[in-house]
Amino acid sequence: MPGLRQEILVMKSIKEKLNSKKIPRHVAIIMDGNGRWAAKHGSERSFGHEHGVDAVRSTVEGASEIGIQYLTLYAFSTENWERPKNEVDALMGLLVQAIENETDELMKNNVRLDAIGDLKKLPSDVSKKLQECIHALSSNTGLTLVLALSYSSKWEIAEAARKIADDVKNNKINPANIDDKLFGKYLSTAHLPDPELLIRTSGEFRISNFLLWQIAYAELYFTAKLWPDFRKEDLFKAVYDFQNRERRFGKISEQLLS
Ligand code: IPE
Ligand code: IPE
Ligand code: MG
């Protein structure tokens, strides 16, 4: 199959072409398209979610290989609770299974685990497994894998506003001191740098309530690939694309040279 061989060579060279000094510290991914992938294979939606785990494994491995420090994966949104019960149940079951099966591999790759979102909404077995895994991997020093679970950005921003209001009421902060830096400290991502690169799979061009505050200056990368087909080479391609963009942060090109 010369086509496939050629494709592998091109992919390899993309990794080699990456500038190791310009690797984004934090990459966030909206993992979309599992249901359509399953339909394409004549199967139930949960079959797509199962195969989504292969994509996660390869992406985590790739992120570690090129020295990304934080990888945030949108795994389940606040709005996803509204899906049919059997799908929600299947996703929660899969989550427990995936955490259980992947912990050893994550340990081998020196990956830490973290989670953001309204975690108290998760079924107790999911929550328990998640906390166990976070604990087991807590001394690792490589990539931090952040799972966004029962997460939505509007929920997170409203929570932050509520906590700030509490702190104002209790005289812990002065309203005059509220600026974007202080606000950021009340978000669930306070301990993370903002993502520089946001990837969405499945050909949809929307953000679906993900990290709205944090992606203010992220580079957006959309690919038609359905999530279960996504592999580390696709991550390298996105990072390569990122490295060839000019990030101006409101300035003009000439100012960036000085
Ligand atoms: C993404 O795939 C996974 C979750 C949202 C949990 P989808 O399940 O949204 O798949 P599509 O978009 O329907 O194909
Ligand atoms: C976004 O995908 C949420 C996750 C990937 C977890 P959705 O499939 O829920 O988003 P919409 O409904 O297409 O916007
Ligand atoms: Mg979807």
Tab-separated table of C-alpha atoms and ligand atoms in Angstrom:
chain	number	residue	atom	x	y	z
A	1	MET	CA	0.000	0.000	0.000
A	2	PRO	CA	2.207	2.853	-1.195
A	3	GLY	CA	-0.490	5.414	-0.262
A	4	LEU	CA	-0.503	4.438	3.378
A	5	ARG	CA	3.301	4.222	3.529
A	6	GLN	CA	3.606	7.641	2.056
A	7	GLU	CA	1.076	8.984	4.540
A	8	ILE	CA	3.042	7.494	7.456
A	9	LEU	CA	6.221	9.123	6.123
A	10	VAL	CA	4.494	12.505	5.871
A	11	MET	CA	3.173	12.112	9.431
A	12	LYS	CA	6.603	11.160	10.728
A	13	SER	CA	8.145	14.170	9.146
A	14	ILE	CA	5.549	16.439	10.744
A	15	LYS	CA	6.740	15.351	14.187
A	16	GLU	CA	10.328	15.918	13.094
A	17	LYS	CA	9.412	19.329	11.727
A	18	LEU	CA	8.044	20.539	15.070
A	19	ASN	CA	9.972	23.326	16.741
A	20	SER	CA	10.717	21.983	20.211
A	21	LYS	CA	10.996	25.555	21.541
A	22	LYS	CA	7.469	26.406	20.442
A	23	ILE	CA	5.469	23.528	21.869
A	24	PRO	CA	2.214	24.861	23.388
A	25	ARG	CA	2.230	24.393	27.150
A	26	HIS	CA	-1.480	23.659	27.266
A	27	VAL	CA	-3.630	22.051	24.570
A	28	ALA	CA	-7.376	21.586	24.992
A	29	ILE	CA	-9.482	19.243	22.884
A	30	ILE	CA	-13.230	19.005	22.234
A	31	MET	CA	-13.438	15.304	21.480
A	32	ASP	CA	-16.456	15.173	19.182
A	33	GLY	CA	-17.908	12.749	16.656
A	34	ASN	CA	-18.143	9.421	18.487
A	35	GLY	CA	-21.830	8.955	17.608
A	36	ARG	CA	-21.293	9.671	13.920
A	37	TRP	CA	-18.282	7.352	13.871
A	38	ALA	CA	-20.439	4.559	15.302
A	39	ALA	CA	-23.204	5.229	12.754
A	40	LYS	CA	-20.625	5.063	9.966
A	41	HIS	CA	-19.663	1.616	11.259
A	42	GLY	CA	-23.300	0.549	11.543
A	43	SER	CA	-23.176	0.429	15.343
A	44	GLU	CA	-24.698	1.963	18.435
A	45	ARG	CA	-23.405	5.265	19.732
A	46	SER	CA	-21.692	3.603	22.702
A	47	PHE	CA	-19.453	1.688	20.252
A	48	GLY	CA	-18.109	5.077	19.159
A	49	HIS	CA	-17.469	6.127	22.744
A	50	GLU	CA	-15.574	2.868	23.361
A	51	HIS	CA	-13.310	3.555	20.388
A	52	GLY	CA	-12.849	7.112	21.583
A	53	VAL	CA	-10.642	5.667	24.328
A	54	ASP	CA	-8.080	4.531	21.701
A	55	ALA	CA	-7.892	8.124	20.484
A	56	VAL	CA	-7.377	9.375	24.035
A	57	ARG	CA	-4.557	6.872	24.609
A	58	SER	CA	-2.717	7.837	21.439
A	59	THR	CA	-3.214	11.579	22.026
A	60	VAL	CA	-1.946	11.422	25.615
A	61	GLU	CA	1.081	9.468	24.430
A	62	GLY	CA	1.764	11.981	21.650
A	63	ALA	CA	1.339	14.956	23.967
A	64	SER	CA	3.894	13.433	26.357
A	65	GLU	CA	6.308	12.675	23.517
A	66	ILE	CA	6.502	16.286	22.352
A	67	GLY	CA	6.562	17.830	25.823
A	68	ILE	CA	3.093	19.358	26.142
A	69	GLN	CA	2.634	20.073	29.851
A	70	TYR	CA	-1.165	20.204	30.128
A	71	LEU	CA	-3.756	18.413	28.025
A	72	THR	CA	-7.405	19.156	28.798
A	73	LEU	CA	-9.969	16.821	27.284
A	74	TYR	CA	-13.648	17.730	27.145
A	75	ALA	CA	-15.138	14.352	28.012
A	76	PHE	CA	-18.644	15.208	29.242
A	77	SER	CA	-20.462	18.532	29.285
A	78	THR	CA	-23.144	19.822	31.631
A	79	GLU	CA	-25.508	19.666	28.646
A	80	ASN	CA	-24.602	16.013	27.975
A	81	TRP	CA	-26.614	15.034	31.082
A	82	GLU	CA	-29.679	15.713	28.888
A	83	ARG	CA	-28.834	12.827	26.543
A	84	PRO	CA	-30.924	9.622	26.693
A	85	LYS	CA	-30.367	7.835	30.003
A	86	ASN	CA	-28.896	4.709	28.393
A	87	GLU	CA	-26.201	6.791	26.679
A	88	VAL	CA	-25.347	8.697	29.863
A	89	ASP	CA	-25.145	5.396	31.759
A	90	ALA	CA	-22.947	3.855	29.066
A	91	LEU	CA	-20.619	6.873	29.135
A	92	MET	CA	-20.316	6.800	32.930
A	93	GLY	CA	-19.642	3.043	32.859
A	94	LEU	CA	-17.018	3.516	30.192
A	95	LEU	CA	-15.360	6.224	32.221
A	96	VAL	CA	-14.923	3.914	35.220
A	97	GLN	CA	-13.600	1.161	32.958
A	98	ALA	CA	-11.226	3.464	31.083
A	99	ILE	CA	-9.789	4.945	34.271
A	100	GLU	CA	-9.307	1.436	35.649
A	101	ASN	CA	-7.663	0.098	32.478
A	102	GLU	CA	-5.484	3.092	31.707
A	103	THR	CA	-4.004	3.891	35.130
A	104	ASP	CA	-0.955	1.608	34.663
A	105	GLU	CA	-0.180	3.057	31.239
A	106	LEU	CA	-0.565	6.611	32.569
A	107	MET	CA	1.783	5.723	35.421
A	108	LYS	CA	4.340	4.335	32.960
A	109	ASN	CA	4.154	7.582	30.993
A	110	ASN	CA	4.621	9.669	34.175
A	111	VAL	CA	1.204	11.355	33.621
A	112	ARG	CA	-0.654	13.170	36.386
A	113	LEU	CA	-4.444	13.271	36.364
A	114	ASP	CA	-6.689	16.173	37.217
A	115	ALA	CA	-10.402	16.883	36.701
A	116	ILE	CA	-12.499	20.022	36.330
A	117	GLY	CA	-16.264	20.403	36.333
A	118	ASP	CA	-19.233	19.889	38.606
A	119	LEU	CA	-17.776	16.610	39.880
A	120	LYS	CA	-20.325	16.163	42.651
A	121	LYS	CA	-22.903	15.386	39.930
A	122	LEU	CA	-20.956	12.265	38.904
A	123	PRO	CA	-22.245	8.865	40.076
A	124	SER	CA	-20.377	7.769	43.208
A	125	ASP	CA	-18.493	4.887	41.528
A	126	VAL	CA	-17.138	7.254	38.851
A	127	SER	CA	-16.183	9.825	41.413
A	128	LYS	CA	-14.471	7.207	43.591
A	129	LYS	CA	-12.438	5.720	40.714
A	130	LEU	CA	-11.492	9.180	39.523
A	131	GLN	CA	-10.230	10.295	42.940
A	132	GLU	CA	-8.329	7.006	43.383
A	133	CYS	CA	-6.614	7.452	40.041
A	134	ILE	CA	-5.824	11.142	40.690
A	135	HIS	CA	-4.275	10.095	43.991
A	136	ALA	CA	-2.311	7.183	42.495
A	137	LEU	CA	-0.763	9.419	39.838
A	138	SER	CA	-0.254	12.484	42.010
A	139	SER	CA	3.548	12.161	42.347
A	140	ASN	CA	4.124	11.962	38.603
A	141	THR	CA	5.971	14.837	37.021
A	142	GLY	CA	5.212	14.610	33.305
A	143	LEU	CA	2.121	15.665	31.384
A	144	THR	CA	-0.930	16.714	33.404
A	145	LEU	CA	-4.059	15.238	31.853
A	146	VAL	CA	-7.110	17.283	32.821
A	147	LEU	CA	-10.518	15.675	32.276
A	148	ALA	CA	-13.407	18.122	31.907
A	149	LEU	CA	-16.328	16.163	33.322
A	150	SER	CA	-19.810	17.528	33.900
A	151	TYR	CA	-18.155	20.740	32.842
A	152	SER	CA	-19.516	23.848	31.210
A	153	SER	CA	-17.937	27.228	31.007
A	154	LYS	CA	-21.075	29.164	31.936
A	155	TRP	CA	-21.435	26.980	35.045
A	156	GLU	CA	-17.798	27.632	35.932
A	157	ILE	CA	-18.030	31.412	35.409
A	158	ALA	CA	-21.260	31.659	37.406
A	159	GLU	CA	-19.646	29.643	40.233
A	160	ALA	CA	-16.675	31.991	40.229
A	161	ALA	CA	-18.981	35.022	40.396
A	162	ARG	CA	-20.835	33.467	43.323
A	163	LYS	CA	-17.596	32.792	45.241
A	164	ILE	CA	-16.384	36.325	44.575
A	165	ALA	CA	-19.690	37.719	45.842
A	166	ASP	CA	-19.271	35.622	49.016
A	167	ASP	CA	-15.733	36.922	49.514
A	168	VAL	CA	-16.882	40.513	48.999
A	169	LYS	CA	-19.684	39.973	51.510
A	170	ASN	CA	-17.190	38.585	54.043
A	171	ASN	CA	-14.809	41.489	53.432
A	172	LYS	CA	-12.144	39.187	52.018
A	173	ILE	CA	-11.848	41.175	48.808
A	174	ASN	CA	-12.554	44.721	47.785
A	175	PRO	CA	-14.784	45.017	44.681
A	176	ALA	CA	-12.409	47.699	43.381
A	177	ASN	CA	-9.698	45.005	43.098
A	178	ILE	CA	-11.684	42.688	40.864
A	179	ASP	CA	-9.895	42.431	37.543
A	180	ASP	CA	-9.403	39.619	35.045
A	181	LYS	CA	-6.400	38.256	36.966
A	182	LEU	CA	-8.340	38.003	40.208
A	183	PHE	CA	-11.377	36.578	38.423
A	184	GLY	CA	-9.197	33.859	36.893
A	185	LYS	CA	-8.168	32.746	40.381
A	186	TYR	CA	-11.775	31.778	41.103
A	187	LEU	CA	-12.082	29.507	38.085
A	188	SER	CA	-11.510	25.755	38.308
A	189	THR	CA	-8.505	26.234	36.030
A	190	ALA	CA	-6.774	28.720	38.367
A	191	HIS	CA	-3.802	26.357	38.676
A	192	LEU	CA	-3.407	25.919	34.907
A	193	PRO	CA	-2.005	28.221	32.239
A	194	ASP	CA	-4.559	29.195	29.576
A	195	PRO	CA	-4.621	26.830	26.604
A	196	GLU	CA	-2.682	28.164	23.637
A	197	LEU	CA	-4.259	25.687	21.247
A	198	LEU	CA	-7.842	24.409	21.124
A	199	ILE	CA	-8.670	21.508	18.830
A	200	ARG	CA	-12.164	20.353	17.887
A	201	THR	CA	-12.772	17.201	15.904
A	202	SER	CA	-15.764	16.124	13.770
A	203	GLY	CA	-16.045	19.172	11.530
A	204	GLU	CA	-18.199	21.263	13.851
A	205	PHE	CA	-17.171	24.893	14.184
A	206	ARG	CA	-18.327	25.713	17.687
A	207	ILE	CA	-17.072	25.815	21.233
A	208	SER	CA	-20.050	24.160	22.986
A	209	ASN	CA	-19.583	25.905	26.340
A	210	PHE	CA	-15.919	24.906	26.793
A	211	LEU	CA	-13.317	27.110	28.499
A	212	LEU	CA	-14.844	30.350	27.162
A	213	TRP	CA	-12.795	32.531	29.480
A	214	GLN	CA	-9.550	30.632	29.096
A	215	ILE	CA	-9.478	30.504	25.271
A	216	ALA	CA	-9.585	34.291	24.890
A	217	TYR	CA	-6.318	34.139	22.920
A	218	ALA	CA	-6.079	30.456	22.041
A	219	GLU	CA	-5.466	29.415	18.467
A	220	LEU	CA	-8.405	27.374	17.199
A	221	TYR	CA	-7.895	24.285	15.080
A	222	PHE	CA	-10.778	22.376	13.515
A	223	THR	CA	-10.497	19.006	11.845
A	224	ALA	CA	-13.126	16.900	10.091
A	225	LYS	CA	-11.725	13.720	11.653
A	226	LEU	CA	-14.184	12.011	13.971
A	227	TRP	CA	-12.737	11.591	17.469
A	228	PRO	CA	-12.300	7.768	17.406
A	229	ASP	CA	-10.079	8.203	14.309
A	230	PHE	CA	-7.889	10.896	15.908
A	231	ARG	CA	-4.310	9.824	16.653
A	232	LYS	CA	-1.116	11.426	17.929
A	233	GLU	CA	-0.124	12.265	14.328
A	234	ASP	CA	-3.236	14.457	14.106
A	235	LEU	CA	-2.131	16.203	17.290
A	236	PHE	CA	1.319	16.800	15.767
A	237	LYS	CA	-0.363	18.229	12.663
A	238	ALA	CA	-2.388	20.638	14.799
A	239	VAL	CA	0.712	21.692	16.758
A	240	TYR	CA	2.610	22.204	13.496
A	241	ASP	CA	-0.201	24.411	12.230
A	242	PHE	CA	-0.140	26.318	15.528
A	243	GLN	CA	3.598	26.894	15.237
A	244	ASN	CA	3.159	28.501	11.858
A	245	ARG	CA	0.669	31.109	12.985
A	246	GLU	CA	1.484	34.611	14.089
A	247	ARG	CA	0.062	35.334	17.538
A	248	ARG	CA	-0.235	39.078	17.821
A	249	PHE	CA	-2.274	39.523	21.026
A	250	GLY	CA	-3.667	42.784	19.706
A	251	LYS	CA	-0.313	44.191	18.644
A	252	ILE	CA	1.016	44.582	15.087
A	253	SER	CA	3.550	42.278	13.440
A	254	GLU	CA	6.442	44.716	13.656
A	255	GLN	CA	6.122	44.919	17.424
A	256	LEU	CA	6.561	41.174	17.768
A	257	LEU	CA	10.080	41.251	16.351
A	258	SER	CA	11.458	43.593	18.994
B	1	IPE	C1	-18.409	13.203	21.650
B	1	IPE	O1	-19.065	12.504	20.667
B	1	IPE	C2	-18.506	12.539	23.003
B	1	IPE	C3	-19.371	13.224	23.975
B	1	IPE	C4	-19.992	14.352	23.771
B	1	IPE	C5	-19.528	12.589	25.267
B	1	IPE	P1	-20.634	12.626	20.439
B	1	IPE	O2	-21.310	11.605	21.276
B	1	IPE	O3	-21.086	14.022	20.621
B	1	IPE	O4	-20.749	12.213	18.912
B	1	IPE	P2	-21.580	12.919	17.769
B	1	IPE	O5	-21.220	14.379	17.808
B	1	IPE	O6	-23.013	12.695	18.070
B	1	IPE	O7	-21.137	12.269	16.506
B	2	IPE	C1	-19.187	18.808	23.117
B	2	IPE	O1	-19.743	17.906	22.225
B	2	IPE	C2	-19.001	18.151	24.451
B	2	IPE	C3	-17.956	17.142	24.506
B	2	IPE	C4	-17.126	16.821	23.543
B	2	IPE	C5	-17.835	16.464	25.752
B	2	IPE	P1	-21.308	17.849	21.959
B	2	IPE	O2	-21.531	16.840	20.912
B	2	IPE	O3	-22.045	17.697	23.230
B	2	IPE	O4	-21.588	19.323	21.415
B	2	IPE	P2	-22.744	19.888	20.482
B	2	IPE	O5	-24.043	19.464	21.082
B	2	IPE	O6	-22.544	19.301	19.128
B	2	IPE	O7	-22.540	21.365	20.467
B	3	MG	MG	-21.179	15.629	19.425
